[in-house]
Short mmCIF file of C-alpha atoms and ligand atoms in Angstrom, two decimals:
data_model
loop_
_atom_site.label_atom_id
_atom_site.label_comp_id
_atom_site.label_asym_id
_atom_site.label_seq_id
_atom_site.Cartn_x
_atom_site.Cartn_y
_atom_site.Cartn_z
CA UNK A 1 0.02 0.02 -0.03
CA UNK A 2 2.93 2.27 -0.37
CA UNK A 3 1.32 3.92 -3.37
CA UNK A 4 -1.31 5.31 -0.99
CA UNK A 5 1.01 8.13 0.31
CA UNK A 6 1.86 9.07 -3.21
CA UNK A 7 -1.81 9.53 -3.89
CA UNK A 8 -2.22 11.63 -0.77
CA UNK A 9 0.55 13.77 -1.82
CA UNK A 10 0.46 14.25 -5.61
CA UNK A 11 2.64 16.75 -7.23
CA UNK A 12 1.72 20.28 -6.51
CA UNK A 13 0.38 19.49 -3.00
CA UNK A 14 2.77 21.29 -0.78
CA UNK A 15 0.92 21.81 2.37
CA UNK A 16 -1.58 24.36 1.09
CA UNK A 17 -5.06 24.12 2.50
CA UNK A 18 -7.59 22.87 0.14
CA UNK A 19 -11.38 22.66 0.36
CA UNK A 20 -12.34 19.07 1.05
CA UNK A 21 -15.26 17.60 -0.94
CA UNK A 22 -16.84 14.18 -0.27
CA UNK A 23 -18.83 12.20 -2.78
CA UNK A 24 -21.60 9.98 -1.51
CA UNK A 25 -24.31 8.02 -3.13
CA UNK A 26 -25.64 4.49 -3.38
CA UNK A 27 -23.76 1.83 -5.47
CA UNK A 28 -23.75 2.29 -9.31
CA UNK A 29 -24.86 5.93 -9.44
CA UNK A 30 -21.62 6.95 -10.94
CA UNK A 31 -19.46 8.07 -7.98
CA UNK A 32 -16.22 6.60 -9.38
CA UNK A 33 -16.93 7.80 -12.76
CA UNK A 34 -17.33 11.38 -11.31
CA UNK A 35 -14.33 10.98 -8.96
CA UNK A 36 -12.01 9.90 -11.92
CA UNK A 37 -13.33 12.69 -14.10
CA UNK A 38 -12.29 15.16 -11.42
CA UNK A 39 -8.76 13.87 -10.91
CA UNK A 40 -8.08 13.30 -14.46
CA UNK A 41 -6.93 10.34 -16.46
CA UNK A 42 -3.43 9.69 -15.16
CA UNK A 43 -4.15 9.34 -11.48
CA UNK A 44 -7.49 7.36 -12.21
CA UNK A 45 -5.45 4.50 -13.45
CA UNK A 46 -3.69 4.24 -10.01
CA UNK A 47 -7.21 4.19 -8.52
CA UNK A 48 -8.42 1.13 -10.33
CA UNK A 49 -5.56 -1.08 -9.10
CA UNK A 50 -7.04 -3.89 -7.20
CA UNK A 51 -6.53 -3.85 -3.47
CA UNK A 52 -6.43 -0.07 -3.05
CA UNK A 53 -10.12 0.32 -3.82
CA UNK A 54 -11.31 -0.84 -0.45
CA UNK A 55 -10.11 2.26 1.31
CA UNK A 56 -11.35 5.72 1.10
CA UNK A 57 -9.20 7.73 -1.14
CA UNK A 58 -7.93 11.17 -0.85
CA UNK A 59 -6.99 12.85 -4.08
CA UNK A 60 -6.54 16.34 -5.40
CA UNK A 61 -8.57 17.29 -8.32
CA UNK A 62 -7.37 18.82 -11.55
CA UNK A 63 -7.40 22.49 -11.19
CA UNK A 64 -10.71 24.31 -11.48
CA UNK A 65 -10.34 28.22 -11.64
CA UNK A 66 -6.69 27.86 -10.79
CA UNK A 67 -7.34 25.80 -7.59
CA UNK A 68 -7.27 22.30 -6.42
CA UNK A 69 -9.74 20.65 -4.27
CA UNK A 70 -9.08 17.60 -2.00
CA UNK A 71 -11.59 14.84 -2.83
CA UNK A 72 -12.79 12.16 -0.46
CA UNK A 73 -14.09 8.98 -2.12
CA UNK A 74 -16.23 7.23 0.28
CA UNK A 75 -16.11 4.20 -2.05
CA UNK A 76 -14.32 2.32 0.59
CA UNK A 77 -17.43 2.43 2.62
CA UNK A 78 -19.29 0.75 -0.14
CA UNK A 79 -21.63 -1.84 1.40
CA UNK A 80 -20.94 -5.40 0.58
CA UNK A 81 -24.07 -7.29 -0.49
CA UNK A 82 -24.32 -9.14 2.87
CA UNK A 83 -24.58 -6.16 5.00
CA UNK A 84 -27.48 -3.84 5.52
CA UNK A 85 -27.45 -1.26 2.75
CA UNK A 86 -29.22 1.40 4.81
CA UNK A 87 -26.80 1.10 7.60
CA UNK A 88 -23.76 1.21 5.34
CA UNK A 89 -25.17 4.40 3.60
CA UNK A 90 -25.63 5.99 6.94
CA UNK A 91 -22.07 5.43 7.96
CA UNK A 92 -20.84 6.59 4.56
CA UNK A 93 -22.78 9.80 4.80
CA UNK A 94 -21.80 10.41 8.48
CA UNK A 95 -18.16 10.10 7.67
CA UNK A 96 -18.48 12.37 4.70
CA UNK A 97 -20.14 15.03 6.83
CA UNK A 98 -17.37 14.88 9.41
CA UNK A 99 -14.51 14.88 7.05
CA UNK A 100 -15.62 17.25 4.25
CA UNK A 101 -16.40 20.88 3.86
CA UNK A 102 -18.92 20.22 1.01
CA UNK A 103 -20.79 17.03 0.35
CA UNK A 104 -21.75 16.02 -3.23
CA UNK A 105 -24.70 13.54 -3.16
CA UNK A 106 -25.06 11.67 -6.47
CA UNK A 107 -28.30 9.98 -7.51
CA UNK A 108 -29.10 8.07 -10.64
CA UNK A 109 -31.33 10.38 -12.69
CA UNK A 110 -32.65 7.50 -14.77
CA UNK A 111 -33.63 5.28 -11.95
CA UNK A 112 -35.72 8.01 -10.14
CA UNK A 113 -35.84 8.62 -6.45
CA UNK A 114 -35.28 5.57 -4.25
CA UNK A 115 -35.88 5.22 -0.56
CA UNK A 116 -32.16 5.02 0.05
CA UNK A 117 -31.65 8.50 -1.68
CA UNK A 118 -34.42 9.79 0.62
CA UNK A 119 -32.74 8.39 3.61
CA UNK A 120 -29.34 9.86 2.85
CA UNK A 121 -30.52 13.26 1.69
CA UNK A 122 -32.51 13.57 4.95
CA UNK A 123 -29.37 12.83 6.92
CA UNK A 124 -27.25 15.18 4.98
CA UNK A 125 -29.93 17.86 5.22
CA UNK A 126 -29.62 17.79 9.01
CA UNK A 127 -25.94 18.30 8.87
CA UNK A 128 -24.39 21.80 8.83
CA UNK A 129 -22.40 21.11 5.75
CA UNK A 130 -23.41 22.45 2.32
CA UNK A 131 -24.80 19.62 0.22
CA UNK A 132 -24.91 19.64 -3.63
CA UNK A 133 -27.23 17.17 -5.29
CA UNK A 134 -26.03 15.83 -8.55
CA UNK A 135 -28.48 14.08 -10.70
CA UNK A 136 -26.41 11.79 -12.78
CA UNK A 137 -26.67 9.83 -16.03
CA UNK A 138 -28.42 12.78 -17.77
CA UNK A 139 -26.27 12.45 -20.89
CA UNK A 140 -28.24 14.78 -23.07
CA UNK A 141 -30.02 18.03 -22.60
CA UNK A 142 -33.34 16.43 -23.39
CA UNK A 143 -32.99 14.16 -20.32
CA UNK A 144 -32.48 17.04 -17.99
CA UNK A 145 -36.16 17.35 -17.00
CA UNK A 146 -35.48 14.32 -14.80
CA UNK A 147 -33.85 16.65 -12.42
CA UNK A 148 -37.35 17.82 -11.29
CA UNK A 149 -38.01 14.40 -9.91
CA UNK A 150 -35.41 15.05 -7.18
CA UNK A 151 -36.48 18.33 -5.93
CA UNK A 152 -38.69 16.45 -3.36
CA UNK A 153 -35.33 15.50 -1.63
CA UNK A 154 -35.34 18.99 -0.17
CA UNK A 155 -31.79 19.92 -1.25
CA UNK A 156 -31.42 23.44 -2.65
CA UNK A 157 -28.33 23.03 -4.82
CA UNK A 158 -29.34 20.72 -7.71
CA UNK A 159 -27.27 19.92 -10.72
CA UNK A 160 -27.96 17.82 -13.84
CA UNK A 161 -24.80 15.55 -14.41
CA UNK A 162 -23.36 13.19 -16.75
CA UNK A 163 -20.18 12.02 -15.20
CA UNK A 164 -19.52 9.93 -18.18
CA UNK A 165 -19.70 12.61 -20.79
CA UNK A 166 -18.51 15.51 -18.51
CA UNK A 167 -21.74 17.48 -18.74
CA UNK A 168 -22.51 19.60 -15.64
CA UNK A 169 -19.08 18.80 -13.88
CA UNK A 170 -17.92 22.36 -14.33
CA UNK A 171 -21.10 23.89 -12.75
CA UNK A 172 -20.71 21.63 -9.76
CA UNK A 173 -17.03 22.58 -9.21
CA UNK A 174 -17.73 26.17 -9.65
CA UNK A 175 -20.34 26.02 -7.01
CA UNK A 176 -17.84 24.31 -4.67
CA UNK A 177 -15.34 27.13 -5.22
CA UNK A 178 -18.03 29.63 -4.68
CA UNK A 179 -18.59 28.15 -1.26
CA UNK A 180 -14.84 28.60 -0.70
CA UNK A 181 -13.91 32.07 -1.84
CA UNK A 182 -10.30 32.36 -2.87
CA UNK A 183 -9.87 35.40 -0.70
CA UNK A 184 -9.60 33.84 2.63
CA UNK A 185 -8.87 37.17 4.14
CA UNK A 186 -12.50 37.83 4.52
CA UNK A 187 -12.46 35.19 7.28
CA UNK A 188 -12.36 36.67 10.66
CA UNK A 189 -9.20 35.99 12.39
CA UNK A 190 -9.89 34.58 15.73
CA UNK A 191 -8.74 36.55 18.67
CA UNK A 192 -5.44 35.56 20.21
CA UNK A 193 -6.38 34.23 23.63
CA UNK A 194 -2.66 33.62 24.35
CA UNK A 195 -2.96 29.94 24.84
CA UNK A 196 -1.83 27.32 22.31
CA UNK A 197 -4.51 24.71 21.70
CA UNK A 198 -3.03 21.17 21.18
CA UNK A 199 -4.76 18.08 19.80
CA UNK A 200 -3.25 14.59 20.33
CA UNK A 201 -4.23 12.26 17.57
CA UNK A 202 -3.08 8.80 16.27
CA UNK A 203 -4.33 5.27 15.88
CA UNK A 204 -5.89 3.42 18.84
CA UNK A 205 -3.32 2.20 21.21
CA UNK A 206 -0.62 4.34 20.05
CA UNK A 207 -0.13 6.03 23.45
CA UNK A 208 -2.26 9.10 23.29
CA UNK A 209 -3.73 8.91 26.77
CA UNK A 210 -0.45 7.86 28.30
CA UNK A 211 1.07 11.00 26.79
CA UNK A 212 -1.80 13.28 27.73
CA UNK A 213 -1.65 11.90 31.33
CA UNK A 214 2.10 12.26 31.48
CA UNK A 215 1.82 15.97 30.30
CA UNK A 216 -0.83 16.81 32.79
CA UNK A 217 1.04 14.99 35.50
CA UNK A 218 -1.73 12.95 37.04
CA UNK A 219 -4.44 10.55 36.06
CA UNK A 220 -7.26 12.77 36.75
CA UNK A 221 -9.02 12.56 33.45
CA UNK A 222 -9.19 8.94 33.08
CA UNK A 223 -12.82 8.78 32.21
CA UNK A 224 -15.47 6.19 32.59
CA UNK A 225 -16.10 4.44 29.31
CA UNK A 226 -19.80 3.98 30.07
CA UNK A 227 -21.78 5.34 27.15
CA UNK A 228 -23.22 8.84 27.60
CA UNK A 229 -20.65 9.97 30.27
CA UNK A 230 -17.88 11.10 27.94
CA UNK A 231 -19.60 12.71 25.09
CA UNK A 232 -18.66 16.23 25.92
CA UNK A 233 -15.29 17.47 24.98
CA UNK A 234 -13.07 18.09 27.98
CA UNK A 235 -10.07 20.33 27.61
CA UNK A 236 -7.12 20.32 29.93
CA UNK A 237 -5.15 23.52 30.66
CA UNK A 238 -1.35 23.18 31.15
CA UNK A 239 1.41 25.67 31.94
CA UNK A 240 4.98 25.16 30.88
CA UNK A 241 7.85 27.62 31.28
CA UNK A 242 5.40 30.51 31.59
CA UNK A 243 3.38 29.69 28.49
CA UNK A 244 -0.24 28.51 28.51
CA UNK A 245 -1.46 25.49 26.73
CA UNK A 246 -4.89 23.71 26.33
CA UNK A 247 -5.01 20.07 25.45
CA UNK A 248 -8.33 19.72 23.58
CA UNK A 249 -10.67 16.93 23.77
CA UNK A 250 -8.76 14.97 26.39
CA UNK A 251 -11.88 12.95 27.12
CA UNK A 252 -12.15 12.06 23.55
CA UNK A 253 -8.59 10.68 23.67
CA UNK A 254 -9.64 8.28 26.33
CA UNK A 255 -12.90 7.26 24.77
CA UNK A 256 -12.79 4.05 23.01
CA UNK A 257 -14.41 3.99 19.66
CA UNK A 258 -17.78 2.37 19.74
CA UNK A 259 -18.30 2.55 16.02
CA UNK A 260 -14.96 1.49 14.64
CA UNK A 261 -16.10 -2.10 14.35
CA UNK A 262 -18.39 -0.85 11.61
CA UNK A 263 -15.76 1.14 9.80
CA UNK A 264 -12.13 1.22 10.64
CA UNK A 265 -11.80 4.65 9.02
CA UNK A 266 -14.28 6.07 11.33
CA UNK A 267 -11.74 6.85 14.08
CA UNK A 268 -10.24 9.19 11.55
CA UNK A 269 -13.48 11.15 11.38
CA UNK A 270 -13.42 11.78 15.03
CA UNK A 271 -9.82 12.98 14.93
CA UNK A 272 -11.03 15.72 12.62
CA UNK A 273 -13.14 17.53 15.31
CA UNK A 274 -10.13 17.67 17.54
CA UNK A 275 -7.90 18.90 14.65
CA UNK A 276 -10.30 21.69 13.94
CA UNK A 277 -10.32 22.81 17.42
CA UNK A 278 -6.53 23.11 17.69
CA UNK A 279 -3.55 25.19 16.62
CA UNK A 280 -0.99 22.43 16.82
CA UNK A 281 -1.59 18.79 16.19
CA UNK A 282 0.56 16.04 17.80
CA UNK A 283 0.47 13.05 15.58
CA UNK A 284 1.65 9.95 17.32
CA UNK A 285 3.30 7.23 15.28
CA UNK A 286 4.48 3.90 16.50
CA UNK A 287 8.27 3.79 16.42
CA UNK A 288 8.45 0.00 16.17
CA UNK A 289 6.28 -0.12 13.09
CA UNK A 290 6.91 3.12 11.40
CA UNK A 291 4.34 5.21 9.61
CA UNK A 292 1.27 3.40 8.35
CA UNK A 293 -1.50 4.37 5.79
CA UNK A 294 -3.67 5.56 8.54
CA UNK A 295 -1.02 7.84 9.79
CA UNK A 296 -0.59 9.29 6.31
CA UNK A 297 -4.38 9.88 6.25
CA UNK A 298 -4.45 11.55 9.57
CA UNK A 299 -1.54 13.83 8.48
CA UNK A 300 -3.37 14.66 5.25
CA UNK A 301 -6.39 15.76 7.37
CA UNK A 302 -4.20 18.01 9.47
CA UNK A 303 -2.85 19.65 6.30
CA UNK A 304 -6.27 20.05 4.77
CA UNK A 305 -7.35 21.84 7.86
CA UNK A 306 -4.40 24.19 7.85
CA UNK A 307 -3.11 23.16 11.31
CA UNK A 308 0.49 23.12 12.63
CA UNK A 309 2.00 19.65 13.15
CA UNK A 310 4.64 17.89 15.23
CA UNK A 311 5.11 14.11 14.56
CA UNK A 312 5.90 12.06 17.73
CA UNK A 313 7.44 8.71 17.12
CA UNK A 314 6.39 6.87 20.31
CA UNK A 315 7.34 3.65 22.05
CA UNK A 316 10.94 4.45 21.39
CA UNK A 317 11.90 2.50 24.54
CA UNK A 318 10.95 -0.75 22.72
CA UNK A 319 13.54 0.01 20.06
CA UNK A 320 16.39 -1.55 22.02
CA UNK A 321 19.34 -1.84 19.88
CA UNK A 322 20.98 0.59 17.57
CA UNK A 323 18.56 3.51 17.94
CA UNK A 324 20.71 5.49 15.70
CA UNK A 325 20.46 3.19 12.82
CA UNK A 326 16.62 2.91 13.45
CA UNK A 327 16.15 6.63 13.20
CA UNK A 328 17.66 6.33 9.73
CA UNK A 329 15.22 3.61 8.78
CA UNK A 330 12.32 5.64 10.28
CA UNK A 331 13.40 8.71 8.41
CA UNK A 332 13.48 6.81 5.03
CA UNK A 333 10.00 5.42 5.78
CA UNK A 334 8.85 9.02 6.38
CA UNK A 335 10.08 10.21 3.10
CA UNK A 336 8.36 7.33 1.37
CA UNK A 337 5.07 7.30 3.14
CA UNK A 338 4.67 10.80 4.44
CA UNK A 339 6.13 13.09 1.75
CA UNK A 340 3.26 15.54 2.29
CA UNK A 341 4.49 16.13 5.88
CA UNK A 342 8.10 16.68 5.15
CA UNK A 343 7.88 20.20 6.79
CA UNK A 344 6.89 18.82 10.18
CA UNK A 345 9.44 18.25 12.93
CA UNK A 346 9.84 14.75 14.39
CA UNK A 347 10.46 13.86 17.99
CA UNK A 348 11.42 10.45 19.24
CA UNK A 349 9.69 9.73 22.73
CA UNK A 350 8.43 7.22 25.02
CA UNK A 351 5.20 8.23 26.55
CA UNK A 352 5.37 5.38 28.99
CA UNK A 353 8.82 6.03 30.43
CA UNK A 354 8.61 9.82 29.87
CA UNK A 355 11.82 9.96 27.93
CA UNK A 356 11.83 12.85 25.42
CA UNK A 357 8.43 14.07 26.45
CA UNK A 358 9.78 17.13 28.24
CA UNK A 359 10.66 18.58 24.82
CA UNK A 360 7.07 18.12 23.35
CA UNK A 361 5.67 21.42 24.73
CA UNK A 362 8.76 23.41 23.82
CA UNK A 363 8.48 22.08 20.30
CA UNK A 364 4.72 22.91 20.23
CA UNK A 365 5.62 26.51 21.24
CA UNK A 366 8.33 26.78 18.66
CA UNK A 367 6.02 25.45 15.89
CA UNK A 368 3.19 27.69 16.95
CA UNK A 369 5.55 30.74 16.56
CA UNK A 370 6.04 29.59 12.93
CA UNK A 371 2.24 29.04 12.44
CA UNK A 372 1.70 32.66 13.66
CA UNK A 373 4.58 34.30 11.66
CA UNK A 374 3.69 37.45 9.85
CA UNK A 375 6.03 38.68 7.04
CA UNK A 376 5.64 42.36 6.21
CA UNK A 377 4.49 43.33 2.75
CA UNK A 378 7.82 44.92 1.93
CA UNK A 379 9.52 41.62 2.77
CA UNK A 380 7.10 39.63 0.83
CA UNK A 381 7.83 41.58 -2.22
CA UNK A 382 11.53 41.45 -1.78
CA UNK A 383 11.17 37.76 -1.48
CA UNK A 384 9.07 37.61 -4.63
CA UNK A 385 11.60 39.67 -6.50
CA UNK A 386 14.46 37.49 -5.53
CA UNK A 387 12.45 34.25 -6.31
CA UNK A 388 11.58 35.66 -9.80
CA UNK A 389 15.29 36.56 -10.41
CA UNK A 390 16.18 32.85 -9.72
CA UNK A 391 13.51 31.32 -11.53
CA UNK A 392 10.82 33.11 -13.75
CA UNK A 393 7.47 31.28 -14.07
CA UNK A 394 7.38 28.86 -17.02
CA UNK A 395 4.97 29.87 -19.70
CA UNK A 396 2.15 27.38 -20.19
CA UNK A 397 -0.09 29.39 -22.38
CA UNK A 398 0.64 31.88 -25.11
CA UNK A 399 0.37 34.71 -22.47
CA UNK A 400 3.52 35.11 -20.39
CA UNK A 401 2.90 34.73 -16.68
CA UNK A 402 3.72 37.90 -14.56
CA UNK A 403 3.60 37.85 -10.87
CA UNK A 404 3.20 41.39 -9.68
CA UNK A 405 2.75 41.64 -6.05
CA UNK A 406 2.64 39.52 -2.88
CA UNK A 407 1.29 40.09 0.62
CA UNK A 408 0.56 37.89 3.62
CA UNK A 409 -3.16 38.12 4.36
CA UNK A 410 -3.46 35.74 7.26
CA UNK A 411 -1.59 33.91 9.94
CA UNK A 412 -2.36 30.62 11.51
CA UNK A 413 -1.45 29.36 9.02
CA UNK A 414 0.61 31.90 7.11
CA UNK A 415 -1.44 32.63 3.87
CA UNK A 416 -0.13 34.58 1.01
CA UNK A 417 -1.90 36.16 -1.83
CA UNK A 418 0.08 36.65 -5.09
CA UNK A 419 -1.34 38.90 -7.72
CA UNK A 420 -0.73 38.07 -11.24
CA UNK A 421 -1.99 38.55 -14.75
CA UNK A 422 -3.11 34.88 -15.25
CA UNK A 423 -3.70 32.70 -12.22
CA UNK A 424 -4.42 29.64 -14.39
CA UNK A 425 -1.05 30.08 -16.02
CA UNK A 426 0.93 29.35 -12.82
CA UNK A 427 1.89 25.79 -13.00
CA UNK A 428 2.13 23.40 -9.98
CA UNK A 429 5.95 23.06 -10.06
CA UNK A 430 6.31 26.76 -9.77
CA UNK A 431 3.93 26.92 -6.93
CA UNK A 432 6.08 24.20 -5.32
CA UNK A 433 9.20 26.22 -6.00
CA UNK A 434 7.75 29.25 -4.31
CA UNK A 435 6.53 27.34 -1.30
CA UNK A 436 9.95 25.56 -0.80
CA UNK A 437 11.74 28.91 -1.23
CA UNK A 438 9.44 30.44 1.36
CA UNK A 439 10.42 27.72 3.72
CA UNK A 440 14.22 27.96 2.79
CA UNK A 441 13.92 31.82 3.58
CA UNK A 442 11.78 31.85 6.56
CA UNK A 443 11.75 28.34 8.14
CA UNK A 444 8.07 27.81 8.70
CA UNK A 445 8.93 24.51 10.23
CA UNK A 446 5.85 22.68 11.32
CA UNK A 447 3.23 24.88 9.67
CA UNK A 448 1.42 24.37 6.45
CA UNK A 449 1.38 27.30 4.04
CA UNK A 450 -1.23 28.61 1.81
CA UNK A 451 -0.57 30.49 -1.46
CA UNK A 452 -3.36 31.97 -3.50
CA UNK A 453 -2.83 33.34 -6.95
CA UNK A 454 -5.28 36.13 -7.80
CA UNK A 455 -6.02 38.04 -10.92
CA UNK A 456 -4.60 41.47 -10.75
CA UNK A 457 -7.47 43.86 -10.72
CA UNK A 458 -6.14 47.31 -11.56
CA UNK A 459 -2.67 48.79 -11.74
CA UNK A 460 -1.68 49.77 -8.12
CA UNK A 461 -4.68 48.11 -6.71
CA UNK A 462 -2.87 45.97 -4.17
CA UNK A 463 -4.00 44.13 -1.01
CA UNK A 464 -3.90 45.61 2.44
CA UNK A 465 -1.56 44.03 4.74
CA UNK A 466 -3.65 42.46 7.45
P1 LIG B 1 -20.39 3.96 -8.32
O1 LIG B 1 -20.66 2.57 -7.89
O2 LIG B 1 -21.36 4.86 -7.74
O3 LIG B 1 -18.92 4.25 -8.14
O4 LIG B 1 -20.67 4.02 -9.93
P2 LIG B 1 -19.69 3.90 -11.11
O5 LIG B 1 -18.96 5.19 -11.28
O6 LIG B 1 -18.89 2.60 -11.10
O7 LIG B 1 -20.69 3.81 -12.26
C1 LIG B 1 -21.78 2.73 -12.39
C2 LIG B 1 -22.19 2.56 -13.81
O8 LIG B 1 -22.90 3.72 -14.22
C3 LIG B 1 -21.02 2.29 -14.72
O9 LIG B 1 -21.48 1.44 -15.57
C4 LIG B 1 -20.82 3.68 -15.40
O10 LIG B 1 -20.36 3.52 -16.70
C5 LIG B 1 -22.23 4.21 -15.40
N1 LIG B 1 -22.36 5.65 -15.48
C6 LIG B 1 -21.67 6.49 -14.62
N2 LIG B 1 -21.82 7.77 -14.95
C7 LIG B 1 -22.69 7.69 -16.02
C8 LIG B 1 -23.37 8.75 -16.83
O11 LIG B 1 -23.08 9.93 -16.60
N3 LIG B 1 -24.12 8.37 -17.77
C9 LIG B 1 -24.39 7.08 -17.99
N4 LIG B 1 -25.17 6.77 -19.02
N5 LIG B 1 -23.79 6.07 -17.28
C10 LIG B 1 -22.99 6.47 -16.40
P1 LIG B 2 -4.21 5.30 23.13
O1 LIG B 2 -5.32 4.38 22.72
O2 LIG B 2 -3.60 5.96 21.93
O3 LIG B 2 -4.78 6.30 24.09
O4 LIG B 2 -3.13 4.46 23.81
P2 LIG B 2 -2.79 4.27 25.42
O5 LIG B 2 -2.13 5.48 25.95
O6 LIG B 2 -4.00 3.76 26.06
O7 LIG B 2 -1.62 3.18 25.29
C1 LIG B 2 -1.88 1.90 24.82
C2 LIG B 2 -0.85 0.96 25.44
O8 LIG B 2 0.38 1.28 24.90
C3 LIG B 2 -0.94 0.94 26.91
O9 LIG B 2 -0.66 -0.37 27.37
C4 LIG B 2 0.40 1.76 27.18
O10 LIG B 2 0.95 1.50 28.38
C5 LIG B 2 1.23 1.49 26.01
N1 LIG B 2 2.21 2.52 25.86
C6 LIG B 2 1.98 3.91 25.51
N2 LIG B 2 3.06 4.53 25.25
C7 LIG B 2 4.02 3.65 25.31
C8 LIG B 2 5.50 3.79 25.14
O11 LIG B 2 6.04 4.86 24.92
N3 LIG B 2 6.21 2.70 25.18
C9 LIG B 2 5.68 1.45 25.51
N4 LIG B 2 6.50 0.41 25.63
N5 LIG B 2 4.31 1.23 25.73
C10 LIG B 2 3.49 2.33 25.60
#
């Protein structure tokens, strides 16, 4: 399954926050066809390899309006014929709602509304995520009237689609981008309360609660596993060298999954909530095993949510001989399996013995400072100038690409707008070059970065430095 990490981190994916879209629908409505159309031919081939299809896939789309979107295929949650279809669909839809910013529900326009469609639409309607209804298999304009059959599902955004022929695909993606305006600066920056919020995530039994208990210094939040008693998020405040921290969702850390028997991937969805509440994520990995596919997936979620990240390689006490050499092995594994997290610092610890754990909060503090870094507009433009002098953007279309002006519009994570004459003309490898150079110049260790390329409006019409 080594190919998985490559699919999580395709070229061009350099730690920039992307909107996450999940595709749901019952079997045979055309989910895979739609998915493959969005990601383009080349990567679709990887997808169809046997053995990888059981899992949910994360994949970036081809670019729409100069932007990429992170797609979640819930195909891995496809019911097998022996299990209850209703139940499987529920789980699929719930996972989609938890992980995605926008859900696309696909139905079969030729089959008409089925009870399953109704069930899922109802469930999605009650979520707080935007839901787009795509009525598929309407291959010609004459079939589009079938769309009306589906208005009864009560979803507002309805589109006629032919995933096979590509009709309607652009409209759906345009709508997704509309829901995620390019100019993120309009988003309120949260007030700085002075405390750094930390989420501890990782697979079951990796040592999360052992670490959390160790950091807090007592066993006081070992919680009862009885259903109903642990549903509320419990946060634990901490102080270290005069800095204030908040460990979020520490009850959730202790809570044993009650659903993961149904779907192994569901544990991931729960981690998303903690990730969304934190500034810095501590992703725990088993030092004796090295990074797994699930770890890569969790890491991708941290990136997609734009959170800072420190990787903790735990159970290091079990690596008895030749730790030095083992570090080399783990490093190689990281490069192979977690290429999308190469900017995150790695600590080797034992939550059980406490070895190395005293450095965790210092590292969190350091990474948070990077996450919260603001570069002045003057420095941004000096940076841009020197980058352009080293490498001018390659020309993709007939029009030469000109990057005019750069400014940082947000912190947490550092987010940059670059104004240019043709955002579509900026190719992925150049984006990657700029991101890498930003890291070379300013560090930014442990924080994802976001770069937005915007069409220049008028001469001299720059952005305000926020
Ligand atoms: P999934 O099970 O939801 O992933 O569905 P698939 O993508 O595997 O598609 C199921 C079947 O529907 C396949 O035979 C597709 O070729 C077909 N299909 C998918 N999209 C369209 C479409 O837009 N028009 C038509 N006519 N057939 C489609
Ligand atoms: P969680 O499910 O991620 O919260 O994992 P726990 O903290 O409950 O730990 C699972 C098991 O791994 C427990 O038996 C721990 O004692 C053990 N464990 C946790 N951290 C370490 C470690 O650093 N070294 C060793 N040897 N065992 C550990």
